[in-house]
PDB file of C-alpha atoms in Angstrom:
ATOM      1  CA  UNK A  23      28.428  -1.917   1.059  1.00 48.00           C
ATOM      2  CA  UNK A  24      25.061  -3.545   0.321  1.00 57.00           C
ATOM      3  CA  UNK A  25      22.082  -1.236   0.867  1.00 56.00           C
ATOM      4  CA  UNK A  26      19.430  -2.957   3.008  1.00 65.00           C
ATOM      5  CA  UNK A  27      15.971  -3.529   1.589  1.00 86.00           C
ATOM      6  CA  UNK A  28      13.483  -0.816   2.491  1.00 92.00           C
ATOM      7  CA  UNK A  29      11.254  -3.412   4.170  1.00 95.00           C
ATOM      8  CA  UNK A  30      12.157  -6.787   5.663  1.00 95.00           C
ATOM      9  CA  UNK A  31       9.617  -9.087   7.336  1.00 96.00           C
ATOM     10  CA  UNK A  32      11.093 -11.976   9.314  1.00 96.00           C
ATOM     11  CA  UNK A  33       8.787 -14.791  10.452  1.00 96.00           C
ATOM     12  CA  UNK A  34       5.980 -12.337  11.221  1.00 96.00           C
ATOM     13  CA  UNK A  35       3.167 -14.026  13.146  1.00 96.00           C
ATOM     14  CA  UNK A  36      -0.091 -12.597  14.461  1.00 96.00           C
ATOM     15  CA  UNK A  37      -2.448 -14.517  16.758  1.00 95.00           C
ATOM     16  CA  UNK A  38      -5.936 -13.445  17.837  1.00 93.00           C
ATOM     17  CA  UNK A  39      -7.101 -15.614  20.757  1.00 88.00           C
ATOM     18  CA  UNK A  40      -7.112 -19.116  19.232  1.00 88.00           C
ATOM     19  CA  UNK A  41      -6.852 -17.931  15.609  1.00 92.00           C
ATOM     20  CA  UNK A  42      -3.566 -17.393  13.726  1.00 94.00           C
ATOM     21  CA  UNK A  43      -4.148 -14.664  11.129  1.00 95.00           C
ATOM     22  CA  UNK A  44      -0.539 -14.454   9.871  1.00 96.00           C
ATOM     23  CA  UNK A  45       1.776 -17.436  10.135  1.00 95.00           C
ATOM     24  CA  UNK A  46       5.568 -16.897   9.984  1.00 96.00           C
ATOM     25  CA  UNK A  47       5.594 -14.651   6.907  1.00 96.00           C
ATOM     26  CA  UNK A  48       8.989 -13.590   5.567  1.00 96.00           C
ATOM     27  CA  UNK A  49       9.899 -11.405   2.581  1.00 96.00           C
ATOM     28  CA  UNK A  50      11.989  -8.412   1.529  1.00 95.00           C
ATOM     29  CA  UNK A  51      11.008  -5.407  -0.578  1.00 95.00           C
ATOM     30  CA  UNK A  52      13.851  -3.573  -2.386  1.00 93.00           C
ATOM     31  CA  UNK A  53      13.959   0.206  -2.441  1.00 91.00           C
ATOM     32  CA  UNK A  54      11.743   1.796  -5.076  1.00 91.00           C
ATOM     33  CA  UNK A  55       9.887  -1.387  -6.016  1.00 93.00           C
ATOM     34  CA  UNK A  56       6.157  -2.136  -6.221  1.00 94.00           C
ATOM     35  CA  UNK A  57       5.153  -5.160  -4.129  1.00 96.00           C
ATOM     36  CA  UNK A  58       1.658  -6.689  -3.992  1.00 95.00           C
ATOM     37  CA  UNK A  59       0.146  -8.950  -1.347  1.00 95.00           C
ATOM     38  CA  UNK A  60      -2.563 -10.859  -3.200  1.00 95.00           C
ATOM     39  CA  UNK A  61      -5.136 -13.210  -1.754  1.00 93.00           C
ATOM     40  CA  UNK A  62      -8.820 -13.898  -1.060  1.00 92.00           C
ATOM     41  CA  UNK A  63     -10.766 -12.268   1.754  1.00 89.00           C
ATOM     42  CA  UNK A  64      -9.696 -13.547   5.170  1.00 90.00           C
ATOM     43  CA  UNK A  65      -6.242 -14.733   4.096  1.00 93.00           C
ATOM     44  CA  UNK A  66      -4.412 -12.336   6.460  1.00 93.00           C
ATOM     45  CA  UNK A  67      -3.179  -9.788   3.947  1.00 94.00           C
ATOM     46  CA  UNK A  68      -4.774  -6.745   5.610  1.00 93.00           C
ATOM     47  CA  UNK A  69      -3.541  -7.859   9.039  1.00 95.00           C
ATOM     48  CA  UNK A  70      -0.049  -8.088   7.547  1.00 96.00           C
ATOM     49  CA  UNK A  71      -0.328  -4.581   6.088  1.00 95.00           C
ATOM     50  CA  UNK A  72      -1.565  -3.199   9.413  1.00 94.00           C
ATOM     51  CA  UNK A  73       1.461  -4.723  11.169  1.00 96.00           C
ATOM     52  CA  UNK A  74       3.746  -2.993   8.655  1.00 95.00           C
ATOM     53  CA  UNK A  75       1.907   0.286   9.311  1.00 94.00           C
ATOM     54  CA  UNK A  76       2.138  -0.182  13.084  1.00 94.00           C
ATOM     55  CA  UNK A  77      -1.611  -0.330  13.775  1.00 93.00           C
ATOM     56  CA  UNK A  78      -1.147  -3.877  15.054  1.00 93.00           C
ATOM     57  CA  UNK A  79       1.897  -5.482  16.633  1.00 94.00           C
ATOM     58  CA  UNK A  80       3.050  -8.994  15.750  1.00 95.00           C
ATOM     59  CA  UNK A  81       2.855 -11.844  18.211  1.00 95.00           C
ATOM     60  CA  UNK A  82       6.354 -12.847  17.128  1.00 96.00           C
ATOM     61  CA  UNK A  83       8.911 -12.143  14.415  1.00 96.00           C
ATOM     62  CA  UNK A  84      10.594  -8.926  13.339  1.00 96.00           C
ATOM     63  CA  UNK A  85       9.915  -6.109  10.884  1.00 95.00           C
ATOM     64  CA  UNK A  86      12.637  -3.765   9.657  1.00 95.00           C
ATOM     65  CA  UNK A  87      12.342  -0.549   7.646  1.00 94.00           C
ATOM     66  CA  UNK A  88      15.582   0.881   6.256  1.00 92.00           C
ATOM     67  CA  UNK A  89      17.428  -1.696   8.365  1.00 91.00           C
ATOM     68  CA  UNK A  90      15.852  -0.609  11.671  1.00 92.00           C
ATOM     69  CA  UNK A  91      13.493  -2.809  13.659  1.00 94.00           C
ATOM     70  CA  UNK A  92       9.997  -1.344  13.981  1.00 94.00           C
ATOM     71  CA  UNK A  93       8.804  -3.744  16.679  1.00 91.00           C
ATOM     72  CA  UNK A  94       7.070  -1.687  19.396  1.00 88.00           C
ATOM     73  CA  UNK A  95       7.309   1.498  17.270  1.00 92.00           C
ATOM     74  CA  UNK A  96       3.891   3.128  16.894  1.00 91.00           C
ATOM     75  CA  UNK A  97       2.435   4.199  13.536  1.00 90.00           C
ATOM     76  CA  UNK A  98       3.157   7.914  13.992  1.00 86.00           C
ATOM     77  CA  UNK A  99       6.859   7.148  14.501  1.00 90.00           C
ATOM     78  CA  UNK A 100       7.266   4.902  11.457  1.00 92.00           C
ATOM     79  CA  UNK A 101       8.477   6.264   8.072  1.00 92.00           C
ATOM     80  CA  UNK A 102       5.361   4.919   6.334  1.00 92.00           C
ATOM     81  CA  UNK A 103       2.119   6.388   4.983  1.00 89.00           C
ATOM     82  CA  UNK A 104      -1.068   4.404   4.340  1.00 88.00           C
ATOM     83  CA  UNK A 105      -3.980   4.948   1.957  1.00 85.00           C
ATOM     84  CA  UNK A 106      -6.979   3.254   3.546  1.00 81.00           C
ATOM     85  CA  UNK A 107      -9.636   1.405   1.580  1.00 75.00           C
ATOM     86  CA  UNK A 108     -12.268   3.957   2.616  1.00 76.00           C
ATOM     87  CA  UNK A 109      -9.830   6.895   2.199  1.00 74.00           C
ATOM     88  CA  UNK A 110     -10.566   8.506   5.631  1.00 78.00           C
ATOM     89  CA  UNK A 111     -10.553  12.082   4.334  1.00 86.00           C
ATOM     90  CA  UNK A 112     -11.695  14.759   6.803  1.00 89.00           C
ATOM     91  CA  UNK A 113     -15.031  16.195   5.548  1.00 88.00           C
ATOM     92  CA  UNK A 114     -14.751  19.320   7.701  1.00 91.00           C
ATOM     93  CA  UNK A 115     -11.432  20.345   6.072  1.00 91.00           C
ATOM     94  CA  UNK A 116     -10.822  21.603   2.565  1.00 94.00           C
ATOM     95  CA  UNK A 117      -8.470  19.713   0.251  1.00 93.00           C
ATOM     96  CA  UNK A 118      -5.389  21.751   1.118  1.00 93.00           C
ATOM     97  CA  UNK A 119      -5.894  21.225   4.843  1.00 92.00           C
ATOM     98  CA  UNK A 120      -6.591  17.509   4.325  1.00 92.00           C
ATOM     99  CA  UNK A 121      -3.342  17.020   2.459  1.00 92.00           C
ATOM    100  CA  UNK A 122      -1.329  19.216   4.810  1.00 92.00           C
ATOM    101  CA  UNK A 123      -2.696  17.631   8.005  1.00 91.00           C
ATOM    102  CA  UNK A 124       0.285  15.326   8.600  1.00 88.00           C
ATOM    103  CA  UNK A 125       2.749  18.118   7.927  1.00 90.00           C
ATOM    104  CA  UNK A 126       1.003  20.371  10.462  1.00 91.00           C
ATOM    105  CA  UNK A 127       1.204  17.553  13.019  1.00 87.00           C
ATOM    106  CA  UNK A 128       4.958  17.472  12.415  1.00 88.00           C
ATOM    107  CA  UNK A 129       5.291  21.225  12.950  1.00 90.00           C
ATOM    108  CA  UNK A 130       6.261  22.082   9.363  1.00 91.00           C
ATOM    109  CA  UNK A 131       6.029  25.859   8.712  1.00 93.00           C
ATOM    110  CA  UNK A 132       2.859  27.041   6.936  1.00 93.00           C
ATOM    111  CA  UNK A 133       4.702  28.405   3.904  1.00 94.00           C
ATOM    112  CA  UNK A 134       6.470  25.108   3.316  1.00 94.00           C
ATOM    113  CA  UNK A 135       3.194  23.198   3.751  1.00 93.00           C
ATOM    114  CA  UNK A 136       1.544  25.371   1.086  1.00 93.00           C
ATOM    115  CA  UNK A 137       4.412  24.741  -1.333  1.00 93.00           C
ATOM    116  CA  UNK A 138       4.481  20.987  -0.749  1.00 93.00           C
ATOM    117  CA  UNK A 139       0.687  20.637  -0.990  1.00 93.00           C
ATOM    118  CA  UNK A 140       0.659  22.522  -4.296  1.00 93.00           C
ATOM    119  CA  UNK A 141       3.494  20.389  -5.639  1.00 91.00           C
ATOM    120  CA  UNK A 142       1.906  17.064  -4.713  1.00 90.00           C
ATOM    121  CA  UNK A 143      -1.469  18.121  -6.140  1.00 92.00           C
ATOM    122  CA  UNK A 144       0.242  18.780  -9.458  1.00 90.00           C
ATOM    123  CA  UNK A 145       1.848  15.366  -9.242  1.00 87.00           C
ATOM    124  CA  UNK A 146      -1.527  13.617  -8.901  1.00 88.00           C
ATOM    125  CA  UNK A 147      -3.106  15.726 -11.642  1.00 87.00           C
ATOM    126  CA  UNK A 148      -5.278  18.018  -9.476  1.00 89.00           C
ATOM    127  CA  UNK A 149      -3.529  21.399  -9.466  1.00 91.00           C
ATOM    128  CA  UNK A 150      -5.202  24.345  -7.792  1.00 90.00           C
ATOM    129  CA  UNK A 151      -7.980  22.567  -5.877  1.00 90.00           C
ATOM    130  CA  UNK A 152      -6.725  23.378  -2.374  1.00 91.00           C
ATOM    131  CA  UNK A 153      -9.840  25.400  -1.450  1.00 93.00           C
ATOM    132  CA  UNK A 154     -12.406  22.832  -2.596  1.00 93.00           C
ATOM    133  CA  UNK A 155     -14.384  20.743  -0.127  1.00 93.00           C
ATOM    134  CA  UNK A 156     -14.218  16.929  -0.040  1.00 90.00           C
ATOM    135  CA  UNK A 157     -17.925  16.690  -0.926  1.00 90.00           C
ATOM    136  CA  UNK A 158     -17.286  18.509  -4.215  1.00 91.00           C
ATOM    137  CA  UNK A 159     -14.967  15.798  -5.540  1.00 89.00           C
ATOM    138  CA  UNK A 160     -15.685  12.676  -7.565  1.00 86.00           C
ATOM    139  CA  UNK A 161     -14.633   9.241  -6.349  1.00 82.00           C
ATOM    140  CA  UNK A 162     -11.518   9.251  -8.495  1.00 83.00           C
ATOM    141  CA  UNK A 163     -10.552  12.724  -7.325  1.00 88.00           C
ATOM    142  CA  UNK A 164     -10.949  11.690  -3.682  1.00 87.00           C
ATOM    143  CA  UNK A 165      -8.646   8.725  -4.375  1.00 85.00           C
ATOM    144  CA  UNK A 166      -6.040  11.080  -5.807  1.00 87.00           C
ATOM    145  CA  UNK A 167      -6.307  13.361  -2.762  1.00 90.00           C
ATOM    146  CA  UNK A 168      -5.837  10.385  -0.421  1.00 88.00           C
ATOM    147  CA  UNK A 169      -2.683   9.414  -2.323  1.00 88.00           C
ATOM    148  CA  UNK A 170      -1.459  13.016  -2.278  1.00 89.00           C
ATOM    149  CA  UNK A 171      -1.991  13.224   1.497  1.00 89.00           C
ATOM    150  CA  UNK A 172       0.375  10.272   1.925  1.00 88.00           C
ATOM    151  CA  UNK A 173       2.929  11.308  -0.696  1.00 89.00           C
ATOM    152  CA  UNK A 174       3.303  14.822   0.754  1.00 89.00           C
ATOM    153  CA  UNK A 175       4.878  13.225   3.852  1.00 88.00           C
ATOM    154  CA  UNK A 176       7.633  11.733   1.656  1.00 88.00           C
ATOM    155  CA  UNK A 177       7.485   8.305   3.321  1.00 90.00           C
ATOM    156  CA  UNK A 178      10.093   5.587   2.916  1.00 91.00           C
ATOM    157  CA  UNK A 179       7.260   3.082   2.376  1.00 92.00           C
ATOM    158  CA  UNK A 180       3.797   3.753   0.914  1.00 91.00           C
ATOM    159  CA  UNK A 181       1.037   1.316   1.893  1.00 93.00           C
ATOM    160  CA  UNK A 182      -2.166   0.900  -0.141  1.00 90.00           C
ATOM    161  CA  UNK A 183      -5.100  -1.102   1.253  1.00 89.00           C
ATOM    162  CA  UNK A 184      -7.377  -2.250  -1.611  1.00 86.00           C
ATOM    163  CA  UNK A 185      -6.922   1.207  -3.185  1.00 79.00           C
ATOM    164  CA  UNK A 186      -9.104   0.655  -6.262  1.00 77.00           C
ATOM    165  CA  UNK A 187     -11.848  -1.609  -4.917  1.00 75.00           C
ATOM    166  CA  UNK A 188     -14.508   1.135  -4.742  1.00 71.00           C
ATOM    167  CA  UNK A 189     -13.974   2.481  -8.273  1.00 73.00           C
ATOM    168  CA  UNK A 190     -15.625   1.494 -11.537  1.00 76.00           C
ATOM    169  CA  UNK A 191     -13.644  -0.255 -14.286  1.00 76.00           C
ATOM    170  CA  UNK A 192     -12.699   2.908 -16.195  1.00 77.00           C
ATOM    171  CA  UNK A 193     -11.534   4.719 -13.052  1.00 78.00           C
ATOM    172  CA  UNK A 194      -9.573   1.652 -11.909  1.00 81.00           C
ATOM    173  CA  UNK A 195      -7.555   1.696 -15.146  1.00 83.00           C
ATOM    174  CA  UNK A 196      -6.972   5.443 -14.778  1.00 82.00           C
ATOM    175  CA  UNK A 197      -5.893   5.126 -11.139  1.00 83.00           C
ATOM    176  CA  UNK A 198      -3.537   2.221 -11.845  1.00 86.00           C
ATOM    177  CA  UNK A 199      -1.693   4.379 -14.348  1.00 86.00           C
ATOM    178  CA  UNK A 200      -1.620   7.314 -11.936  1.00 85.00           C
ATOM    179  CA  UNK A 201      -0.330   5.268  -9.000  1.00 86.00           C
ATOM    180  CA  UNK A 202       2.441   3.742 -11.113  1.00 88.00           C
ATOM    181  CA  UNK A 203       3.403   7.152 -12.513  1.00 86.00           C
ATOM    182  CA  UNK A 204       3.517   8.813  -9.090  1.00 85.00           C
ATOM    183  CA  UNK A 205       5.329   5.829  -7.546  1.00 88.00           C
ATOM    184  CA  UNK A 206       7.999   5.786 -10.263  1.00 87.00           C
ATOM    185  CA  UNK A 207       8.500   9.545 -10.178  1.00 85.00           C
ATOM    186  CA  UNK A 208       8.935   9.585  -6.399  1.00 86.00           C
ATOM    187  CA  UNK A 209      10.852   6.273  -6.408  1.00 89.00           C
ATOM    188  CA  UNK A 210       8.983   5.300  -3.249  1.00 90.00           C
ATOM    189  CA  UNK A 211       8.763   1.695  -2.115  1.00 93.00           C
ATOM    190  CA  UNK A 212       5.096   0.730  -2.423  1.00 93.00           C
ATOM    191  CA  UNK A 213       3.166  -2.187  -0.952  1.00 95.00           C
ATOM    192  CA  UNK A 214      -0.406  -2.839  -2.022  1.00 93.00           C
ATOM    193  CA  UNK A 215      -2.930  -5.297  -0.593  1.00 93.00           C
ATOM    194  CA  UNK A 216      -5.467  -6.554  -3.117  1.00 91.00           C
ATOM    195  CA  UNK A 217      -7.735  -9.451  -4.020  1.00 89.00           C
ATOM    196  CA  UNK A 218      -7.715  -8.344  -7.690  1.00 88.00           C
ATOM    197  CA  UNK A 219      -5.434 -10.626  -9.715  1.00 89.00           C
ATOM    198  CA  UNK A 220      -5.303  -8.333 -12.745  1.00 87.00           C
ATOM    199  CA  UNK A 221      -4.410  -5.347 -10.586  1.00 88.00           C
ATOM    200  CA  UNK A 222      -1.503  -7.210  -9.004  1.00 91.00           C
ATOM    201  CA  UNK A 223      -0.213  -8.690 -12.275  1.00 91.00           C
ATOM    202  CA  UNK A 224      -0.298  -5.357 -14.103  1.00 89.00           C
ATOM    203  CA  UNK A 225       1.221  -3.142 -11.404  1.00 91.00           C
ATOM    204  CA  UNK A 226       3.748  -5.214  -9.478  1.00 94.00           C
ATOM    205  CA  UNK A 227       7.440  -5.987  -9.598  1.00 94.00           C
ATOM    206  CA  UNK A 228       6.844  -8.870  -7.177  1.00 95.00           C
ATOM    207  CA  UNK A 229       3.701 -10.552  -5.843  1.00 96.00           C
ATOM    208  CA  UNK A 230       3.155 -12.595  -2.677  1.00 96.00           C
ATOM    209  CA  UNK A 231       0.097 -14.855  -2.954  1.00 96.00           C
ATOM    210  CA  UNK A 232      -1.403 -15.563   0.485  1.00 96.00           C
ATOM    211  CA  UNK A 233      -3.758 -18.272   1.702  1.00 96.00           C
ATOM    212  CA  UNK A 234      -4.756 -18.853   5.329  1.00 95.00           C
ATOM    213  CA  UNK A 235      -2.061 -16.618   6.776  1.00 95.00           C
ATOM    214  CA  UNK A 236       0.846 -18.042   4.767  1.00 96.00           C
ATOM    215  CA  UNK A 237       2.627 -17.043   1.565  1.00 96.00           C
ATOM    216  CA  UNK A 238       1.962 -19.771  -0.985  1.00 96.00           C
ATOM    217  CA  UNK A 239       4.196 -18.265  -3.683  1.00 96.00           C
ATOM    218  CA  UNK A 240       6.345 -15.159  -4.053  1.00 96.00           C
ATOM    219  CA  UNK A 241       7.483 -14.345  -7.589  1.00 95.00           C
ATOM    220  CA  UNK A 242       7.472 -11.732 -10.302  1.00 94.00           C
ATOM    221  CA  UNK A 243       4.188 -11.533 -12.240  1.00 93.00           C
ATOM    222  CA  UNK A 244       5.319 -13.464 -15.318  1.00 92.00           C
ATOM    223  CA  UNK A 245       6.651 -16.400 -13.310  1.00 92.00           C
ATOM    224  CA  UNK A 246       3.526 -16.410 -11.164  1.00 92.00           C
ATOM    225  CA  UNK A 247       1.313 -16.467 -14.243  1.00 89.00           C
ATOM    226  CA  UNK A 248       3.287 -18.981 -16.303  1.00 89.00           C
ATOM    227  CA  UNK A 249       4.631 -21.234 -13.568  1.00 90.00           C
ATOM    228  CA  UNK A 250       2.300 -21.257 -10.537  1.00 91.00           C
ATOM    229  CA  UNK A 251       3.740 -23.406  -7.771  1.00 90.00           C
ATOM    230  CA  UNK A 252       0.502 -25.242  -7.010  1.00 91.00           C
ATOM    231  CA  UNK A 253      -2.969 -25.964  -8.351  1.00 90.00           C
ATOM    232  CA  UNK A 254      -4.397 -23.604  -5.728  1.00 91.00           C
ATOM    233  CA  UNK A 255      -2.216 -20.689  -6.855  1.00 92.00           C
ATOM    234  CA  UNK A 256      -3.056 -21.436 -10.491  1.00 90.00           C
ATOM    235  CA  UNK A 257      -6.784 -21.495  -9.716  1.00 90.00           C
ATOM    236  CA  UNK A 258      -6.582 -18.158  -7.927  1.00 90.00           C
ATOM    237  CA  UNK A 259      -4.430 -16.417 -10.533  1.00 87.00           C
ATOM    238  CA  UNK A 260      -6.719 -17.694 -13.292  1.00 76.00           C
ATOM    239  CA  UNK A 261      -4.299 -19.854 -15.266  1.00 56.00           C
ATOM    240  CA  UNK A 262      -6.338 -22.616 -16.913  1.00 58.00           C
ATOM    241  CA  UNK A 263      -3.522 -24.653 -18.447  1.00 55.00           C
ATOM    242  CA  UNK A 264      -2.697 -26.987 -15.556  1.00 57.00           C
TER     243      UNK A 264
END
């Protein structure tokens, strides 16, 4: 029996009034893989990610997670977790309560929450900081906490929206390594939206390059780099040997 892909998008389309933000996008993401949606600002990649998360519903098409259609299923009912670009940590809660928030919403017992929060903090390299306040953390530490808050829910699919865009170059390199390490250890299917070509090429098993709501090319990083399908893809990736 063939195991279905963790995520399948079939002809996903999203219209806003007279503007089509996503135009009949189709792809599959195998279990445990790292998939990037790469493109310039305004290409539709964030709208696509928000449809996967359930924050927006498609105008047409279908979206399946673990073989089940998610059309009309709200975000709280989907087996996904999302790290937002601006992190969205709760400043009035300490780190432990921030990370355990989703578990409390699900009615998980307090003792189990404490154990799982401690375990995920170790995984992201921040053991023992449960009692600290958000304002006491550096930018990189806040990023790790945001990832931990998603990973503690043990999602089938982890979504990252421009996760490294607000970090300096050194922290970006550090966080890339951390994300890949955590992703591989948990074997969680991960989808990242980015406009950073290097980030996508370094981290991904597969990359979908988007322009104007459509996927222009979907390939593994080496093929994308060495054999871009068009001049436009080559220009965007940065390959100069046309």
